[in-house]
Amino acid sequence: MTSLPAADDAAADDTRAGRTAGYNPLPGVADEMVDPSGNVRPVWRSFVAAIDAMPDHELHERFARADRYLRDAGVFYRAYGATGSSDRAWPFSHIPVLIDEKEWQSIAAGLVQRADLLETITADIYGENRLVQEGFLPPALIAGNAEFLRPLVGVRPTSGHFLHFCSFEIGRGPDGNWWVLADRTQAPSGAGFALENRVAASRAFAELYGETRVHRLASFFGAFREALMEQRRGSEDRVAVLTPGPANETYFEHAFIARYLGIMLLEGEDLAIVDGRVMVRTVAGLKPVSVLWRRLDAAYADPLELDQDSRIGTPGMVQAVRNGSVSFVNALGSGILETRALLAFIPGICRRLLGEDLALPSIATWWCGQTAERAHVVANIDRMVIGPAFSRLPFFDDNGQSVLGSTLRNSARHSITEWLSSDGARLVGQEAVTLSTTPAMVAGQLTPRPMSLRVYAARTRDGWQIMPGGFARIGNGSDAAAIAMQSGGGAADVWIVSAKPVARTTLLPTETEVPRNAPGSLPSRAADNLYWLGRYIERAEGALRILRAWHARFAESADPGQPLLAYVARYLATLDIAMDRGVPESLVGNVDSAVYSASNIRDRFSPDGWLALNDLAKTARRFRENVKAGDDATHAMTILLRKLAGFAGLVHENMYRFTGWRFLAIGRYLERGLHMTRLLGHMTGDDAPDGAFDMLLEIGDNVMTHRRRYNVSTTRLTVTDLLALDPLNPRSILFQLNEIRAEMEQLPGARVNGQMSPLLREATRLQSSLSVMTADMMGSNLYHDFERDLERLSDMLAQTYLG
């Protein structure tokens, strides 16, 4: 364990040694760790001294500990490229950014002022429109802006506020002052990643984190959760995060935030507008939702009145907003505040509306739709970045749409001038930013890298509250344009360091007796994914057991034409399982389908379960490529079965026994019942070759049980009795029907006024009809009928709860 040196010792010695000895900030660039004289800043001294004292192996172990946490927690973001999208591990930069509490208080005050200003601007744009009338905002920047949503003009949010949760991209300039680079009001992302950064950093530097007196983040989220709950129209109304879905680049964060705050995660298809109210489709019927923390762009929220091409919205949502039945975080249409050109007018608007200058200025911006401003940009092209006026991104995030004036040749400058003259209304010039640097660990040495901070503001009952931290975006080289994570940049935790001890806040209640919250309603889409997750997992297990038995016998004979092997291969063909190699593609497909179903319910899925399921999928794909038939395949199937059993054990032992678990369990029981019904129907017929009954017992994992229960050799009747009709055998068909009926009995609406629902009645009929059977009564026709009835029971379940 590495402890901090005594404060007086650290303050007395600014000499840098070890990993910091060669730390040399770029000329003319401010640095977070080192002051202009080359001395380590006071807030960094203890941390730097501790880092320098650590041997290489210890630092490596600390970083590995943080990386392991992020990997085990499944933290990822989605990167987009020319060939599509891919999930990438979160690019964590291990060295946190340290900022003194006093400096942070100044930053926070400036951001509170800015949040209030942006609220007032939004209210004016969608209200009286005085800023345009009085000349403080050009009409073209509003009327020609795709983020200006005309159907929302004149609509006052039911909460009384347009903005509830904002983020700000800020950077420090060469003079040491902080500047706002961009405002985020549409659907600010990253707050969940900031929490994960904090956990990872505290894992790497546990004792340093405790001794450095870093402000915690939990109180910020706790205050915002209370504010969300207070916006509800009634105590039975739901609060939810509205996500575009798993394809979104920050979907992990949407699920994480929903789970962390204990609120629902919904997609547009989960919602319906009924009598002007927003309702969520649940397995217990429609339930009211009155607060939506949206993480999708506003135009996609309603295909009826906004973007008709949207497939992720809910028709009628705008009318629900007009009715005052739903509150959005943030209000639909607030994305207009992110317009890059708006930064040019913010200083004047601040003086007009608030009667004061910006406490935290914006990056210098000139809208080129004005003659004087355009001329200024042309005259100062060397220190300008030219970019789209309506872009909502800072220049280092806009995928190369901006042009750096200093990089232009003389011949190109004339073209830029003509471009500005002909298309100036769609362009802005911004002063080229030289961002401050912060230390990152590169090849074992602390190395300066450009940095911007993303800071969050939440509206609470006490007004705006600024998150004490956020996260830093770190460049992977000296180029500020490489800060964006899509371009290979990283993310670091931000520690706001206090001079005195800080409160150790938590979102957990502190009362001695904690009242239980009513369990949240299960959306029908989530129930559907849980049900199919259970089915896909059981389908994969059934295939694995058959394949293992087949390959074990093939290893002995090496003859796929042997009667029993050919007989089983024909059965596998009816299941679309081709014996083209050791691990069939359809088996990998079932596991991948299970992963996809789980990915749609990440807010209801434990990190351990997600990790186990992904490990199973990766192993199956690896075996698909290099496993041969016979012994290799038998061994591979055993490994996959063990991994699958590990996942099933996690679910069975750890998942809360509420409605969601019941749908997952019903999916498994129903698929196992179908598997055994089809298998018995095929392999107990009169044409079954020698060895079929023994193979059935092996597939059903009942070889030893059969020996104990029956004092005779394996026969069709003993196998049928054990695998079809034994209520104590967890592999038998009757066992599955008993469990299906028991779980369906607990589903919402299973009984109405004492009478069974049609679904429960059908499950009871099936269970009763099989329970009175004897082994000699079971034949291929009966198995076929049971297979059909089980499929029909699945259809009834879907019609009742999953539609």
Short mmCIF file of C-alpha atoms in Angstrom, two decimals, residues 139-442:
data_model
loop_
_atom_site.label_atom_id
_atom_site.label_comp_id
_atom_site.label_asym_id
_atom_site.label_seq_id
_atom_site.Cartn_x
_atom_site.Cartn_y
_atom_site.Cartn_z
CA PRO A 139 -33.79 35.04 -37.68
CA ALA A 140 -31.89 32.74 -40.07
CA LEU A 141 -30.19 30.94 -37.17
CA ILE A 142 -33.60 30.03 -35.78
CA ALA A 143 -35.84 29.57 -38.81
CA GLY A 144 -33.22 27.67 -40.82
CA ASN A 145 -32.18 25.43 -37.95
CA ALA A 146 -33.20 21.77 -38.12
CA GLU A 147 -33.27 21.74 -34.30
CA PHE A 148 -35.97 24.41 -34.19
CA LEU A 149 -39.16 22.37 -33.75
CA ARG A 150 -42.11 24.50 -34.86
CA PRO A 151 -44.80 22.20 -33.37
CA LEU A 152 -43.39 23.07 -29.94
CA VAL A 153 -43.68 26.85 -30.33
CA GLY A 154 -45.89 28.24 -27.60
CA VAL A 155 -45.83 25.01 -25.58
CA ARG A 156 -44.74 25.56 -22.00
CA PRO A 157 -43.27 22.46 -20.30
CA THR A 158 -45.47 21.03 -17.56
CA SER A 159 -42.48 21.12 -15.18
CA GLY A 160 -42.12 24.87 -15.73
CA HIS A 161 -38.59 24.44 -17.10
CA PHE A 162 -37.11 23.59 -20.49
CA LEU A 163 -33.78 22.39 -19.14
CA HIS A 164 -33.16 19.92 -16.33
CA PHE A 165 -29.86 18.23 -17.16
CA CYS A 166 -27.07 19.85 -19.20
CA SER A 167 -23.43 19.27 -19.88
CA PHE A 168 -20.71 21.66 -20.94
CA GLU A 169 -17.49 21.00 -22.80
CA ILE A 170 -14.90 23.29 -21.25
CA GLY A 171 -11.19 23.79 -21.80
CA ARG A 172 -8.40 25.87 -20.35
CA GLY A 173 -6.63 28.29 -22.67
CA PRO A 174 -2.95 29.31 -22.73
CA ASP A 175 -3.70 32.18 -20.31
CA GLY A 176 -4.92 29.69 -17.68
CA ASN A 177 -8.58 30.73 -17.95
CA TRP A 178 -11.41 28.29 -18.62
CA TRP A 179 -13.61 28.61 -21.73
CA VAL A 180 -16.85 26.92 -22.76
CA LEU A 181 -16.28 25.04 -26.01
CA ALA A 182 -19.81 23.66 -26.44
CA ASP A 183 -23.15 23.37 -24.67
CA ARG A 184 -24.99 20.05 -24.46
CA THR A 185 -28.76 20.31 -24.03
CA GLN A 186 -30.22 17.84 -26.54
CA ALA A 187 -29.50 14.55 -24.76
CA PRO A 188 -26.25 15.02 -22.81
CA SER A 189 -24.25 11.81 -22.59
CA GLY A 190 -21.43 10.64 -20.38
CA ALA A 191 -22.69 11.08 -16.81
CA GLY A 192 -22.85 7.30 -16.35
CA PHE A 193 -19.37 6.94 -17.80
CA ALA A 194 -18.17 9.55 -15.29
CA LEU A 195 -19.43 7.26 -12.51
CA GLU A 196 -17.66 4.26 -14.00
CA ASN A 197 -14.46 6.30 -14.40
CA ARG A 198 -14.69 7.15 -10.71
CA VAL A 199 -15.08 3.51 -9.67
CA ALA A 200 -12.19 2.43 -11.91
CA ALA A 201 -9.91 5.23 -10.66
CA SER A 202 -10.72 4.45 -7.03
CA ARG A 203 -9.87 0.79 -7.69
CA ALA A 204 -6.48 1.80 -9.09
CA PHE A 205 -5.67 4.33 -6.35
CA ALA A 206 -7.84 3.23 -3.43
CA GLU A 207 -5.80 4.69 -0.56
CA LEU A 208 -4.78 7.78 -2.53
CA TYR A 209 -8.41 8.46 -3.37
CA GLY A 210 -9.41 8.17 0.29
CA GLU A 211 -6.62 10.40 1.55
CA THR A 212 -6.87 13.05 -1.16
CA ARG A 213 -10.29 14.29 0.06
CA VAL A 214 -12.04 13.99 -3.29
CA HIS A 215 -15.65 15.18 -3.54
CA ARG A 216 -18.05 12.25 -4.14
CA LEU A 217 -20.53 12.07 -7.02
CA ALA A 218 -23.44 10.23 -5.38
CA SER A 219 -25.06 13.32 -3.86
CA PHE A 220 -25.31 14.91 -7.31
CA PHE A 221 -27.20 11.92 -8.70
CA GLY A 222 -29.28 11.57 -5.55
CA ALA A 223 -30.47 15.17 -5.76
CA PHE A 224 -31.34 14.78 -9.43
CA ARG A 225 -33.25 11.55 -8.79
CA GLU A 226 -35.33 13.35 -6.16
CA ALA A 227 -36.02 16.11 -8.68
CA LEU A 228 -37.18 13.57 -11.26
CA MET A 229 -39.53 11.94 -8.76
CA GLU A 230 -40.98 15.32 -7.79
CA GLN A 231 -41.95 15.99 -11.42
CA ARG A 232 -44.35 13.04 -11.48
CA ARG A 233 -48.04 13.85 -11.79
CA GLY A 234 -48.99 11.14 -9.31
CA SER A 235 -47.36 8.65 -6.99
CA GLU A 236 -48.21 5.76 -9.34
CA ASP A 237 -46.66 7.43 -12.39
CA ARG A 238 -43.38 6.08 -13.70
CA VAL A 239 -40.07 7.82 -14.37
CA ALA A 240 -37.96 6.38 -17.18
CA VAL A 241 -34.89 6.84 -19.32
CA LEU A 242 -35.98 6.94 -22.97
CA THR A 243 -33.26 5.33 -25.11
CA PRO A 244 -32.92 4.93 -28.89
CA GLY A 245 -31.96 1.32 -28.20
CA PRO A 246 -28.93 -0.98 -28.17
CA ALA A 247 -27.57 0.36 -31.48
CA ASN A 248 -26.85 3.75 -29.91
CA GLU A 249 -23.18 4.50 -29.22
CA THR A 250 -23.79 5.17 -25.50
CA TYR A 251 -26.48 2.55 -24.82
CA PHE A 252 -24.40 1.04 -22.03
CA GLU A 253 -24.64 4.32 -20.16
CA HIS A 254 -28.42 4.53 -20.63
CA ALA A 255 -28.81 1.10 -19.04
CA PHE A 256 -26.29 1.89 -16.31
CA ILE A 257 -27.99 5.18 -15.32
CA ALA A 258 -31.43 3.54 -15.26
CA ARG A 259 -30.13 0.75 -13.03
CA TYR A 260 -28.17 3.15 -10.80
CA LEU A 261 -31.15 5.46 -10.22
CA GLY A 262 -33.68 2.63 -9.99
CA ILE A 263 -35.89 3.84 -12.85
CA MET A 264 -37.20 2.15 -15.99
CA LEU A 265 -35.31 1.97 -19.30
CA LEU A 266 -37.74 2.31 -22.20
CA GLU A 267 -37.69 2.54 -25.97
CA GLY A 268 -40.21 4.36 -28.11
CA GLU A 269 -42.03 1.12 -28.98
CA ASP A 270 -42.65 0.50 -25.27
CA LEU A 271 -44.87 3.58 -25.12
CA ALA A 272 -48.35 4.41 -26.35
CA ILE A 273 -50.40 7.61 -26.15
CA VAL A 274 -53.84 6.85 -24.73
CA ASP A 275 -56.33 9.70 -24.21
CA GLY A 276 -53.46 12.19 -24.36
CA ARG A 277 -51.40 10.39 -21.71
CA VAL A 278 -48.12 8.54 -22.11
CA MET A 279 -48.46 4.90 -21.12
CA VAL A 280 -45.93 2.10 -21.00
CA ARG A 281 -46.94 -1.34 -22.21
CA THR A 282 -46.29 -3.76 -19.39
CA VAL A 283 -47.20 -7.37 -18.74
CA ALA A 284 -49.77 -6.01 -16.27
CA GLY A 285 -51.31 -3.69 -18.86
CA LEU A 286 -50.82 -0.01 -19.65
CA LYS A 287 -49.22 2.05 -16.87
CA PRO A 288 -48.76 5.85 -16.80
CA VAL A 289 -45.39 7.50 -17.40
CA SER A 290 -45.09 11.20 -16.65
CA VAL A 291 -41.31 11.86 -16.67
CA LEU A 292 -38.99 10.82 -19.51
CA TRP A 293 -35.25 11.46 -19.35
CA ARG A 294 -34.74 11.25 -23.08
CA ARG A 295 -31.49 10.07 -24.58
CA LEU A 296 -32.64 10.32 -28.18
CA ASP A 297 -32.70 13.44 -30.35
CA ALA A 298 -35.97 15.33 -30.04
CA ALA A 299 -36.94 15.05 -33.72
CA TYR A 300 -37.09 11.26 -33.38
CA ALA A 301 -39.52 11.37 -30.45
CA ASP A 302 -42.67 11.64 -32.56
CA PRO A 303 -42.91 10.43 -36.17
CA LEU A 304 -46.39 11.93 -36.39
CA GLU A 305 -45.46 15.61 -35.93
CA LEU A 306 -41.65 15.73 -36.11
CA ASP A 307 -39.52 13.33 -38.19
CA GLN A 308 -41.82 11.00 -40.12
CA ASP A 309 -38.90 8.67 -40.89
CA SER A 310 -38.30 7.95 -37.21
CA ARG A 311 -38.64 4.31 -36.22
CA ILE A 312 -37.71 4.86 -32.59
CA GLY A 313 -40.33 7.38 -31.52
CA THR A 314 -43.92 7.26 -30.30
CA PRO A 315 -46.74 8.72 -32.42
CA GLY A 316 -48.66 11.40 -30.55
CA MET A 317 -45.86 12.31 -28.14
CA VAL A 318 -45.95 16.02 -29.03
CA GLN A 319 -49.67 16.16 -28.31
CA ALA A 320 -49.01 14.57 -24.91
CA VAL A 321 -46.51 17.36 -24.24
CA ARG A 322 -49.14 19.95 -25.21
CA ASN A 323 -51.57 18.27 -22.84
CA GLY A 324 -49.05 18.62 -20.02
CA SER A 325 -49.18 14.89 -19.29
CA VAL A 326 -45.45 14.27 -19.67
CA SER A 327 -42.28 16.11 -18.70
CA PHE A 328 -39.16 15.65 -20.83
CA VAL A 329 -35.58 15.97 -19.64
CA ASN A 330 -34.74 18.11 -21.55
CA ALA A 331 -37.74 19.67 -23.31
CA LEU A 332 -38.27 18.76 -26.95
CA GLY A 333 -36.61 21.44 -29.07
CA SER A 334 -33.92 22.40 -26.57
CA GLY A 335 -31.28 20.95 -28.87
CA ILE A 336 -31.23 24.26 -30.74
CA LEU A 337 -29.01 25.61 -27.96
CA GLU A 338 -26.18 23.34 -29.14
CA THR A 339 -25.90 25.21 -32.45
CA ARG A 340 -22.28 26.25 -32.86
CA ALA A 341 -23.14 29.68 -34.32
CA LEU A 342 -25.18 30.54 -31.24
CA LEU A 343 -21.92 30.91 -29.27
CA ALA A 344 -21.28 34.14 -31.19
CA PHE A 345 -24.37 35.76 -29.66
CA ILE A 346 -24.31 34.35 -26.15
CA PRO A 347 -22.21 37.21 -24.64
CA GLY A 348 -24.62 39.90 -25.89
CA ILE A 349 -27.68 37.92 -24.89
CA CYS A 350 -26.25 37.45 -21.40
CA ARG A 351 -25.87 41.19 -20.96
CA ARG A 352 -29.39 41.72 -22.34
CA LEU A 353 -31.16 39.09 -20.23
CA LEU A 354 -29.09 38.93 -17.07
CA GLY A 355 -27.52 42.36 -17.06
CA GLU A 356 -24.01 40.95 -16.59
CA ASP A 357 -21.10 39.47 -18.51
CA LEU A 358 -20.51 35.77 -18.83
CA ALA A 359 -18.57 34.53 -15.83
CA LEU A 360 -17.24 31.67 -17.94
CA PRO A 361 -16.83 32.95 -21.51
CA SER A 362 -17.48 30.96 -24.67
CA ILE A 363 -14.78 30.24 -27.20
CA ALA A 364 -14.54 33.28 -29.50
CA THR A 365 -16.99 32.70 -32.39
CA TRP A 366 -18.07 34.75 -35.43
CA TRP A 367 -21.11 33.92 -37.52
CA CYS A 368 -20.17 34.50 -41.16
CA GLY A 369 -23.70 35.46 -42.19
CA GLN A 370 -22.81 39.04 -41.14
CA THR A 371 -20.57 41.27 -43.27
CA ALA A 372 -18.30 42.65 -40.55
CA GLU A 373 -17.88 39.30 -38.84
CA ARG A 374 -17.12 37.57 -42.14
CA ALA A 375 -14.47 40.17 -42.96
CA HIS A 376 -12.90 39.65 -39.53
CA VAL A 377 -12.68 35.89 -40.10
CA VAL A 378 -11.07 36.41 -43.52
CA ALA A 379 -8.55 38.90 -42.12
CA ASN A 380 -7.58 36.55 -39.32
CA ILE A 381 -7.78 33.25 -41.18
CA ASP A 382 -4.46 32.04 -39.71
CA ARG A 383 -5.95 31.73 -36.24
CA MET A 384 -9.41 30.54 -37.24
CA VAL A 385 -11.23 27.25 -37.53
CA ILE A 386 -13.95 27.40 -40.20
CA GLY A 387 -16.85 25.04 -39.71
CA PRO A 388 -20.62 24.46 -40.14
CA ALA A 389 -22.74 27.07 -38.37
CA PHE A 390 -25.48 24.61 -37.51
CA SER A 391 -23.17 21.91 -36.22
CA ARG A 392 -23.87 20.84 -32.66
CA LEU A 393 -20.32 19.62 -32.07
CA PRO A 394 -17.03 21.33 -31.21
CA PHE A 395 -14.47 21.23 -34.02
CA PHE A 396 -12.60 18.24 -32.57
CA ASP A 397 -15.80 16.17 -32.62
CA ASP A 398 -17.17 16.98 -36.08
CA ASN A 399 -15.36 14.28 -38.08
CA GLY A 400 -13.22 16.65 -40.12
CA GLN A 401 -15.98 19.04 -41.25
CA SER A 402 -13.98 22.00 -39.93
CA VAL A 403 -10.96 23.57 -41.64
CA LEU A 404 -7.98 24.94 -39.70
CA GLY A 405 -6.94 28.20 -41.36
CA SER A 406 -3.27 27.95 -40.43
CA THR A 407 -2.93 24.73 -42.43
CA LEU A 408 -4.15 26.27 -45.72
CA ARG A 409 -1.83 27.08 -48.58
CA ASN A 410 -2.04 30.55 -50.13
CA SER A 411 -3.87 29.16 -53.16
CA ALA A 412 -6.49 27.58 -50.94
CA ARG A 413 -7.14 30.74 -48.94
CA HIS A 414 -8.75 32.42 -51.94
CA SER A 415 -11.15 29.51 -52.22
CA ILE A 416 -12.01 29.79 -48.54
CA THR A 417 -12.71 33.50 -48.96
CA GLU A 418 -15.07 32.77 -51.85
CA TRP A 419 -16.69 30.02 -49.80
CA LEU A 420 -17.33 32.41 -46.93
CA SER A 421 -18.79 35.02 -49.31
CA SER A 422 -21.16 32.63 -51.05
CA ASP A 423 -22.15 30.44 -48.11
CA GLY A 424 -21.40 32.57 -45.06
CA ALA A 425 -24.79 32.09 -43.41
CA ARG A 426 -23.99 28.41 -43.00
CA LEU A 427 -20.49 28.91 -41.61
CA VAL A 428 -18.76 30.15 -38.48
CA GLY A 429 -15.22 31.09 -37.67
CA GLN A 430 -13.88 30.16 -34.25
CA GLU A 431 -10.62 31.03 -32.64
CA ALA A 432 -8.32 28.03 -32.88
CA VAL A 433 -8.18 26.44 -29.46
CA THR A 434 -4.91 25.56 -27.79
CA LEU A 435 -6.13 23.30 -25.05
CA SER A 436 -4.29 22.82 -21.80
CA THR A 437 -2.53 19.52 -21.20
CA THR A 438 -2.80 17.01 -18.38
CA PRO A 439 -0.59 14.03 -17.52
CA ALA A 440 -1.28 10.66 -19.06
CA MET A 441 0.82 7.56 -18.57
CA VAL A 442 2.68 6.76 -21.80
#
